[in-house]
Short mmCIF file of C-alpha atoms in Angstrom, two decimals:
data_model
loop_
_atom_site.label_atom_id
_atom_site.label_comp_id
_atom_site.label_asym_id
_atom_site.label_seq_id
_atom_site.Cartn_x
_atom_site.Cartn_y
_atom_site.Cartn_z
CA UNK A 1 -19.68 4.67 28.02
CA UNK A 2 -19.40 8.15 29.83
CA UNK A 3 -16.16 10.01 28.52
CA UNK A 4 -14.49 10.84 31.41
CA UNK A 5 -10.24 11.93 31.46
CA UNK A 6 -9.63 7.86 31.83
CA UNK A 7 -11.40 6.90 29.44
CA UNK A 8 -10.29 9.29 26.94
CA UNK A 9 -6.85 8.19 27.32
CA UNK A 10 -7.50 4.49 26.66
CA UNK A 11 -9.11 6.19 23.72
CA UNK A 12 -5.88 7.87 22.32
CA UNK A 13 -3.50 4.92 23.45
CA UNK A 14 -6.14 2.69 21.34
CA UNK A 15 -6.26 5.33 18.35
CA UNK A 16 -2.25 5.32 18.76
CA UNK A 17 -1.99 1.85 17.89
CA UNK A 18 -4.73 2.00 15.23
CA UNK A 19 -2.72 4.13 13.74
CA UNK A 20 0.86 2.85 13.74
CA UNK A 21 -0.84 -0.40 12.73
CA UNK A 22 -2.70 1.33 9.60
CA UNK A 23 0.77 2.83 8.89
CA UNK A 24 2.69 -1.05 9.46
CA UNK A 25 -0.17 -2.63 7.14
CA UNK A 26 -0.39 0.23 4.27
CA UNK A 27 3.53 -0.18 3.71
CA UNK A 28 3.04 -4.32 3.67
CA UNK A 29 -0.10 -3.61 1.26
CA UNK A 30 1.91 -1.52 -1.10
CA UNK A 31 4.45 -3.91 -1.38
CA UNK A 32 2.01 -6.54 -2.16
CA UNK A 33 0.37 -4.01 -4.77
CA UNK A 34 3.55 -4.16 -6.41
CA UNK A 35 3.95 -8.07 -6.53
CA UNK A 36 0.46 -8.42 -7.56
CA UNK A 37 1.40 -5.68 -10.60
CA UNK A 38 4.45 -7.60 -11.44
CA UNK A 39 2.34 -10.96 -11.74
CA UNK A 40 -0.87 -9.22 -13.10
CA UNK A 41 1.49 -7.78 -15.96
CA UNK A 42 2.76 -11.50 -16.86
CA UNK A 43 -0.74 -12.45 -16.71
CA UNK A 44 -1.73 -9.54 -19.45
CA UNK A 45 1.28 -10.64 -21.77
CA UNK A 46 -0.19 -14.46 -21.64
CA UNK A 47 1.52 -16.40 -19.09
CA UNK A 48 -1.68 -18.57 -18.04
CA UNK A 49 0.05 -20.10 -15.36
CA UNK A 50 -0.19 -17.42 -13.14
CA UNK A 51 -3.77 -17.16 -13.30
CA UNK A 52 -4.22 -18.90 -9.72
CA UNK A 53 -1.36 -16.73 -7.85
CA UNK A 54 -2.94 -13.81 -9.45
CA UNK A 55 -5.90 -14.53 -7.66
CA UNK A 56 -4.46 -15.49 -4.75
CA UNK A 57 -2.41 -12.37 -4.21
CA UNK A 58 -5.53 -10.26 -4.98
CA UNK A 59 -7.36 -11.93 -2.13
CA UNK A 60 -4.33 -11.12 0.55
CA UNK A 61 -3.80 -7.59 -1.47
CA UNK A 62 -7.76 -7.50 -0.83
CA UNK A 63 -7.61 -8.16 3.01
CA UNK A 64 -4.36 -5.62 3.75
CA UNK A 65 -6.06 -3.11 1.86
CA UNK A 66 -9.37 -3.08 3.71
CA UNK A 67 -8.14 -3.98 6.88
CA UNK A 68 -5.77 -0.69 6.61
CA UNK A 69 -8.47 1.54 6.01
CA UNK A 70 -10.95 0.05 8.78
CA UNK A 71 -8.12 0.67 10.92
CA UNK A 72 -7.98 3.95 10.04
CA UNK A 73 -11.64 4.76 9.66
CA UNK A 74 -12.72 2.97 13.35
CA UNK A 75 -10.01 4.82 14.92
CA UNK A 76 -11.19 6.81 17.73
CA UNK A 77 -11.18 10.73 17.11
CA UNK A 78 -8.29 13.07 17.84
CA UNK A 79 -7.99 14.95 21.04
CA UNK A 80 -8.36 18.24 19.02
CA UNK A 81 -9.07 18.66 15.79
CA UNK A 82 -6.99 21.31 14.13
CA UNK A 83 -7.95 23.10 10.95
CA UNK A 84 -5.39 23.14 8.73
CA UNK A 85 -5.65 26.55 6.16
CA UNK A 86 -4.57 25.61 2.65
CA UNK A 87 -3.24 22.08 1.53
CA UNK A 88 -1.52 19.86 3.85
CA UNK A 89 0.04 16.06 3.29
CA UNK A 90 -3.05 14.78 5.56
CA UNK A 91 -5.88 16.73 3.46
CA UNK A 92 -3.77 15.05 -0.03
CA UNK A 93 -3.65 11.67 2.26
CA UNK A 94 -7.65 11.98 2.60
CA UNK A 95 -8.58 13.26 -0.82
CA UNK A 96 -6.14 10.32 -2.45
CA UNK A 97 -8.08 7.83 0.28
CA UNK A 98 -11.22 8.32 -1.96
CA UNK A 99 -9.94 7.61 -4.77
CA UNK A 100 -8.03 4.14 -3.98
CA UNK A 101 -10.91 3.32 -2.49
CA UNK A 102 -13.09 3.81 -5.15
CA UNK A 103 -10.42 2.43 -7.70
CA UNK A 104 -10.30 -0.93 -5.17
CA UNK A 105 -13.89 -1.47 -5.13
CA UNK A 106 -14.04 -1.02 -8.98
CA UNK A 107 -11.28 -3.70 -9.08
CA UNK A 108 -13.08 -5.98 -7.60
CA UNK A 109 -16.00 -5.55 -9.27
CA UNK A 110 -14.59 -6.24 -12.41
CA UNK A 111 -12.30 -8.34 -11.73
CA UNK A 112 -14.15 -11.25 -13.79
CA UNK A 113 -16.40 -9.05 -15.59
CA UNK A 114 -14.08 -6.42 -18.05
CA UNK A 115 -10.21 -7.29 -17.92
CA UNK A 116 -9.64 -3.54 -19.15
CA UNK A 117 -11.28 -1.79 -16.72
CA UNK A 118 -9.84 -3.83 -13.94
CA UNK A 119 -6.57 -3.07 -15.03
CA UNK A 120 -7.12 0.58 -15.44
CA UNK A 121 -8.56 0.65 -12.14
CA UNK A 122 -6.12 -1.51 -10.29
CA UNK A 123 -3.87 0.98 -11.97
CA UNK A 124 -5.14 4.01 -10.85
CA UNK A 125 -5.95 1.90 -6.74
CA UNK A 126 -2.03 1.83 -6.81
CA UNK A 127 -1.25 5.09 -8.12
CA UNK A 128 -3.41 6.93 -5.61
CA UNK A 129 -2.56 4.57 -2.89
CA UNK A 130 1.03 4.76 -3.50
CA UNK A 131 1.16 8.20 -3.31
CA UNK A 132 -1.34 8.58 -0.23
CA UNK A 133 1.52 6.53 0.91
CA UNK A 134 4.17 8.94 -0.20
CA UNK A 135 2.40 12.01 0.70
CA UNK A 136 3.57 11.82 4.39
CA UNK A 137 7.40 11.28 3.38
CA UNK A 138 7.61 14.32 1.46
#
């Protein structure tokens, strides 16, 4: 569609509510993380009977986490990009995107393959992703 002065203000109203929504859903995902720790750690010290919820949570964990960043990443631009000199929270926000990302896809992957290495990445997914989280609050 041509950009005209319209359109590009249905495009920030749209990347507005991409973004409060991405904001909404990262909070709700990192509270899941942290139930899905707490039942993943029972899990670990032998309490079989969680096996199903475990999997269960990971699945809704799964679809908050990727829906947050498609939210984010199908956003329409900014109006102007600024270039920030030095570090800023949204540089530390991007940088800590990779590697929760990365760390998530390595979760899944194995998830039924190597029980150590999903830990230690599902470990490092919430780390990062907690503190990409944190990194606007402070």
């Amino acid at each position: 569609a041509p950009l005209t002065m319209e359109q590009r203000q249905k495009e920030l109203k749209l990347r507005r509510t991409l973004l409060t929504t991405h904001q909404v859903l990262g909070y709700t995902t990192l509270a899941a993380m942290v139930a899905q720790g707490i039942i993943g750690g029972k899990l670990y010290n032998g309490d079989n009977s969680l096996y199903q919820l475990h999997k269960d949570m990971g699945t809704a964990v799964n679809i908050g986490y990727f829906t947050t960043a498609g939210l984010s990443l199908f956003a329409p631009p900014p109006l102007i990009n600024k270039q920030v000199k030095g570090f800023s929270s949204i540089k530390a926000h991007k940088t800590l995107a990779t590697v929760h990302f990365s760390a998530m896809l390595v979760t899944n992957i194995y998830k039924d393959k190597n029980r150590d290495i999903h830990k230690s990445a599902a470990y490092t997914a919430f780390g990062s992703y907690a503190m990409a989280v944190l990194v606007f609050k402070f």
